[in-house]
Tab-separated table of C-alpha atoms in Angstrom:
chain	number	residue	atom	x	y	z
A	1	UNK	CA	-17.189	-11.027	-7.303
A	2	UNK	CA	-14.043	-9.154	-8.196
A	3	UNK	CA	-11.054	-11.177	-9.336
A	4	UNK	CA	-7.646	-10.869	-10.960
A	5	UNK	CA	-6.021	-13.428	-13.236
A	6	UNK	CA	-2.383	-13.181	-14.228
A	7	UNK	CA	-0.126	-15.431	-16.232
A	8	UNK	CA	1.520	-18.209	-14.334
A	9	UNK	CA	5.256	-18.330	-14.005
A	10	UNK	CA	7.994	-18.669	-13.680
A	11	UNK	CA	8.999	-16.502	-16.588
A	12	UNK	CA	12.669	-16.753	-17.552
A	13	UNK	CA	14.239	-14.214	-19.900
A	14	UNK	CA	17.694	-13.105	-20.907
A	15	UNK	CA	18.907	-9.652	-19.987
A	16	UNK	CA	17.710	-6.928	-22.405
A	17	UNK	CA	14.757	-9.043	-23.583
A	18	UNK	CA	11.225	-7.624	-23.885
A	19	UNK	CA	8.869	-8.482	-21.039
A	20	UNK	CA	5.110	-8.906	-20.995
A	21	UNK	CA	3.177	-10.242	-17.999
A	22	UNK	CA	-0.525	-10.569	-18.737
A	23	UNK	CA	-3.217	-9.517	-16.278
A	24	UNK	CA	-6.978	-9.524	-16.733
A	25	UNK	CA	-9.637	-8.638	-14.213
A	26	UNK	CA	-13.313	-9.099	-13.450
A	27	UNK	CA	-15.115	-6.261	-11.709
A	28	UNK	CA	-18.212	-4.146	-12.057
A	29	UNK	CA	-17.733	-0.491	-12.750
A	30	UNK	CA	-14.301	1.108	-12.805
A	31	UNK	CA	-11.784	-0.308	-10.347
A	32	UNK	CA	-8.284	1.046	-9.844
A	33	UNK	CA	-5.530	-1.271	-11.068
A	34	UNK	CA	-2.052	-1.833	-9.680
A	35	UNK	CA	1.167	-3.716	-10.221
A	36	UNK	CA	3.171	-4.553	-7.112
A	37	UNK	CA	6.655	-6.106	-6.972
A	38	UNK	CA	8.109	-8.334	-4.263
A	39	UNK	CA	11.853	-8.837	-3.933
A	40	UNK	CA	13.151	-11.857	-1.964
A	41	UNK	CA	12.520	-11.616	1.766
A	42	UNK	CA	10.589	-8.377	1.485
A	43	UNK	CA	7.012	-7.158	1.469
A	44	UNK	CA	5.233	-5.941	-1.622
A	45	UNK	CA	5.834	-2.441	-2.927
A	46	UNK	CA	3.934	-0.432	-5.500
A	47	UNK	CA	5.411	-0.505	-8.997
A	48	UNK	CA	2.727	1.442	-10.884
A	49	UNK	CA	-0.990	2.083	-10.986
A	50	UNK	CA	-3.859	3.420	-13.101
A	51	UNK	CA	-7.154	4.698	-11.800
A	52	UNK	CA	-9.285	5.093	-14.928
A	53	UNK	CA	-9.703	3.637	-18.379
A	54	UNK	CA	-6.929	4.373	-20.903
A	55	UNK	CA	-4.578	5.623	-18.172
A	56	UNK	CA	-0.998	4.427	-18.491
A	57	UNK	CA	0.998	3.785	-15.354
A	58	UNK	CA	4.793	3.813	-15.611
A	59	UNK	CA	7.802	3.483	-13.337
A	60	UNK	CA	11.403	2.237	-13.640
A	61	UNK	CA	10.902	1.469	-17.340
A	62	UNK	CA	7.778	-0.613	-16.697
A	63	UNK	CA	4.431	0.356	-18.234
A	64	UNK	CA	0.847	-0.862	-18.111
A	65	UNK	CA	-2.274	0.549	-19.773
A	66	UNK	CA	-5.767	0.236	-18.276
A	67	UNK	CA	-7.873	-1.314	-21.068
A	68	UNK	CA	-11.545	-1.296	-20.145
A	69	UNK	CA	-12.638	-2.939	-23.409
A	70	UNK	CA	-10.457	-6.017	-22.806
A	71	UNK	CA	-10.471	-5.769	-18.964
A	72	UNK	CA	-6.685	-5.988	-19.014
A	73	UNK	CA	-3.671	-4.321	-17.411
A	74	UNK	CA	-0.641	-6.051	-18.927
A	75	UNK	CA	2.809	-5.199	-17.586
A	76	UNK	CA	5.571	-4.470	-20.131
A	77	UNK	CA	9.215	-3.493	-20.140
A	78	UNK	CA	11.331	-2.993	-23.222
A	79	UNK	CA	14.663	-4.227	-21.853
A	80	UNK	CA	14.824	-6.176	-18.608
A	81	UNK	CA	17.769	-6.292	-16.230
A	82	UNK	CA	18.956	-8.933	-13.777
A	83	UNK	CA	17.818	-6.630	-10.979
A	84	UNK	CA	14.202	-6.961	-12.223
A	85	UNK	CA	14.122	-10.559	-10.990
A	86	UNK	CA	11.246	-10.649	-8.492
A	87	UNK	CA	7.627	-11.683	-8.102
A	88	UNK	CA	5.062	-9.376	-9.736
A	89	UNK	CA	1.457	-9.058	-8.564
A	90	UNK	CA	-1.452	-7.522	-10.407
A	91	UNK	CA	-4.193	-6.125	-8.145
A	92	UNK	CA	-7.448	-4.231	-8.205
A	93	UNK	CA	-9.228	-1.990	-5.752
A	94	UNK	CA	-12.889	-1.135	-5.818
A	95	UNK	CA	-15.537	0.623	-3.797
A	96	UNK	CA	-15.639	-1.867	-0.925
A	97	UNK	CA	-12.056	-1.021	0.088
A	98	UNK	CA	-10.768	-4.562	-0.379
A	99	UNK	CA	-7.736	-5.015	-2.579
A	100	UNK	CA	-7.702	-8.217	-4.605
A	101	UNK	CA	-4.371	-9.652	-5.744
A	102	UNK	CA	-3.511	-12.105	-8.473
A	103	UNK	CA	-1.423	-15.171	-7.643
A	104	UNK	CA	1.835	-13.554	-8.687
A	105	UNK	CA	4.305	-14.200	-11.505
A	106	UNK	CA	7.892	-15.029	-10.681
A	107	UNK	CA	10.373	-13.469	-13.096
A	108	UNK	CA	13.955	-14.704	-13.551
A	109	UNK	CA	16.373	-12.656	-15.628
A	110	UNK	CA	19.526	-14.399	-16.789
A	111	UNK	CA	22.719	-12.396	-17.349
B	1	UNK	CA	9.993	6.645	7.983
B	2	UNK	CA	8.983	3.396	9.643
B	3	UNK	CA	5.839	2.868	7.533
B	4	UNK	CA	4.253	-0.462	8.486
B	5	UNK	CA	6.002	-2.424	11.219
B	6	UNK	CA	5.056	-5.979	12.128
B	7	UNK	CA	6.424	-8.334	14.748
B	8	UNK	CA	7.682	-10.965	15.186
B	9	UNK	CA	9.544	-11.588	11.940
B	10	UNK	CA	9.944	-15.319	12.579
B	11	UNK	CA	8.034	-17.658	14.869
B	12	UNK	CA	7.745	-21.403	15.345
B	13	UNK	CA	4.662	-22.696	17.138
B	14	UNK	CA	3.463	-26.085	18.228
B	15	UNK	CA	0.024	-27.217	17.134
B	16	UNK	CA	-2.583	-25.855	19.534
B	17	UNK	CA	-0.494	-22.948	20.814
B	18	UNK	CA	-1.745	-19.394	20.524
B	19	UNK	CA	0.048	-16.268	19.442
B	20	UNK	CA	-0.557	-12.700	18.316
B	21	UNK	CA	1.060	-10.931	15.396
B	22	UNK	CA	1.418	-7.233	16.026
B	23	UNK	CA	1.217	-4.507	13.406
B	24	UNK	CA	1.538	-0.743	13.624
B	25	UNK	CA	1.580	2.020	11.013
B	26	UNK	CA	2.683	5.604	11.407
B	27	UNK	CA	1.104	7.056	8.255
B	28	UNK	CA	-2.272	7.966	9.811
B	29	UNK	CA	-4.040	5.536	7.473
B	30	UNK	CA	-7.673	4.629	7.982
B	31	UNK	CA	-7.585	1.090	6.608
B	32	UNK	CA	-5.445	-1.832	7.710
B	33	UNK	CA	-5.241	-5.391	6.407
B	34	UNK	CA	-3.852	-8.801	7.187
B	35	UNK	CA	-2.889	-11.096	4.295
B	36	UNK	CA	-1.301	-14.504	4.123
B	37	UNK	CA	0.971	-15.594	1.295
B	38	UNK	CA	1.335	-19.220	0.301
B	39	UNK	CA	3.171	-20.773	-2.686
B	40	UNK	CA	0.943	-20.829	-5.751
B	41	UNK	CA	-1.866	-19.027	-3.939
B	42	UNK	CA	-0.710	-15.460	-4.060
B	43	UNK	CA	-1.950	-13.114	-1.355
B	44	UNK	CA	-5.215	-13.896	0.374
B	45	UNK	CA	-7.020	-11.440	2.612
B	46	UNK	CA	-7.679	-12.699	6.137
B	47	UNK	CA	-9.289	-9.666	7.778
B	48	UNK	CA	-9.360	-5.966	7.212
B	49	UNK	CA	-10.367	-2.873	9.140
B	50	UNK	CA	-11.746	0.148	7.328
B	51	UNK	CA	-11.478	2.357	10.395
B	52	UNK	CA	-10.782	2.267	14.104
B	53	UNK	CA	-13.341	0.087	15.844
B	54	UNK	CA	-14.443	-1.859	12.748
B	55	UNK	CA	-13.244	-5.163	11.346
B	56	UNK	CA	-14.480	-7.344	8.487
B	57	UNK	CA	-13.753	-10.826	7.269
B	58	UNK	CA	-11.768	-11.365	4.133
B	59	UNK	CA	-11.355	-14.455	2.004
B	60	UNK	CA	-9.819	-16.813	4.613
B	61	UNK	CA	-10.813	-15.705	8.160
B	62	UNK	CA	-11.300	-19.114	9.803
B	63	UNK	CA	-8.906	-19.781	12.674
B	64	UNK	CA	-8.025	-16.105	13.146
B	65	UNK	CA	-9.220	-13.140	15.174
B	66	UNK	CA	-8.243	-9.496	14.879
B	67	UNK	CA	-8.294	-6.373	17.011
B	68	UNK	CA	-8.091	-2.796	15.784
B	69	UNK	CA	-6.710	-1.415	19.017
B	70	UNK	CA	-6.511	2.168	17.793
B	71	UNK	CA	-5.872	3.907	14.503
B	72	UNK	CA	-2.220	2.824	14.461
B	73	UNK	CA	-2.434	-0.815	15.511
B	74	UNK	CA	-4.080	-3.918	14.067
B	75	UNK	CA	-3.252	-7.300	15.597
B	76	UNK	CA	-3.884	-10.819	14.305
B	77	UNK	CA	-4.413	-13.666	16.755
B	78	UNK	CA	-4.190	-17.399	16.211
B	79	UNK	CA	-6.105	-18.987	19.098
B	80	UNK	CA	-5.130	-22.597	18.409
B	81	UNK	CA	-2.481	-22.857	15.725
B	82	UNK	CA	-2.701	-25.572	13.070
B	83	UNK	CA	-0.091	-26.727	10.527
B	84	UNK	CA	-2.324	-25.301	7.766
B	85	UNK	CA	-1.583	-21.860	9.197
B	86	UNK	CA	2.097	-22.158	8.314
B	87	UNK	CA	2.544	-19.186	6.029
B	88	UNK	CA	4.026	-15.748	5.569
B	89	UNK	CA	1.774	-13.054	7.015
B	90	UNK	CA	1.714	-9.487	5.799
B	91	UNK	CA	0.161	-6.493	7.442
B	92	UNK	CA	-0.710	-3.531	5.244
B	93	UNK	CA	-2.331	-0.127	5.483
B	94	UNK	CA	-3.894	2.405	3.174
B	95	UNK	CA	-5.389	5.862	3.251
B	96	UNK	CA	-8.991	5.600	2.121
B	97	UNK	CA	-11.492	8.105	0.855
B	98	UNK	CA	-13.421	8.835	-2.299
B	99	UNK	CA	-10.792	7.317	-4.564
B	100	UNK	CA	-10.064	3.606	-4.788
B	101	UNK	CA	-6.629	4.395	-6.255
B	102	UNK	CA	-4.674	4.931	-3.082
B	103	UNK	CA	-1.536	2.851	-2.630
B	104	UNK	CA	-1.450	0.059	-0.086
B	105	UNK	CA	1.763	-0.171	1.972
B	106	UNK	CA	3.077	-3.465	3.285
B	107	UNK	CA	5.145	-4.536	6.235
B	108	UNK	CA	8.122	-6.824	5.715
B	109	UNK	CA	6.280	-10.002	6.635
B	110	UNK	CA	6.147	-12.518	9.472
B	111	UNK	CA	7.244	-16.087	8.764
B	112	UNK	CA	5.169	-18.474	10.871
B	113	UNK	CA	5.761	-22.224	11.082
B	114	UNK	CA	3.363	-24.494	12.962
B	115	UNK	CA	4.740	-27.948	13.768
């Protein structure tokens, strides 16, 4: 079945550091891929997405590229801020309308 | 815009009690979902509804029932609550069609404690 695996946290970085959160998936065909972010006490909200191979999603300085050959969708940001502290979820959506989420990666940014 | 609204936000139940979590969306979305979120487990799908009048089991349906009352509303019922159902519950909705790339929108969550 479809699945998403993302790096376990927590990840702790200093402000202005480079961020990578790894995400790989298992699915037949060509799913759509997403990154969602959850701030404390809130629901999840879309950060970025990509719907076909080699697409790059971007938002708020975050980027992720849909790599079919490595079944990956790693999240990157060149210079993180304290306000980026949150939990990040990688997810995929396929033909059966279910959306499968990874277990989440908690990110702490130190000033 | 209200988006996805779920109630109650907090609830404490005794083991064996029943309760219903309510969810409504005002975006005219076809699909609605109920997830639970537990530490270290991420989000797990309980039930989903691809359209009014249809419901399907997700990954962890045992102990829950759902009703898709109309296109706007999708409720989750715990018939006999157990401590293992202590969790944060999220309702979500999405427009569906030919593309699998549509965004899913979440409510703010319902914190449920079963003692």
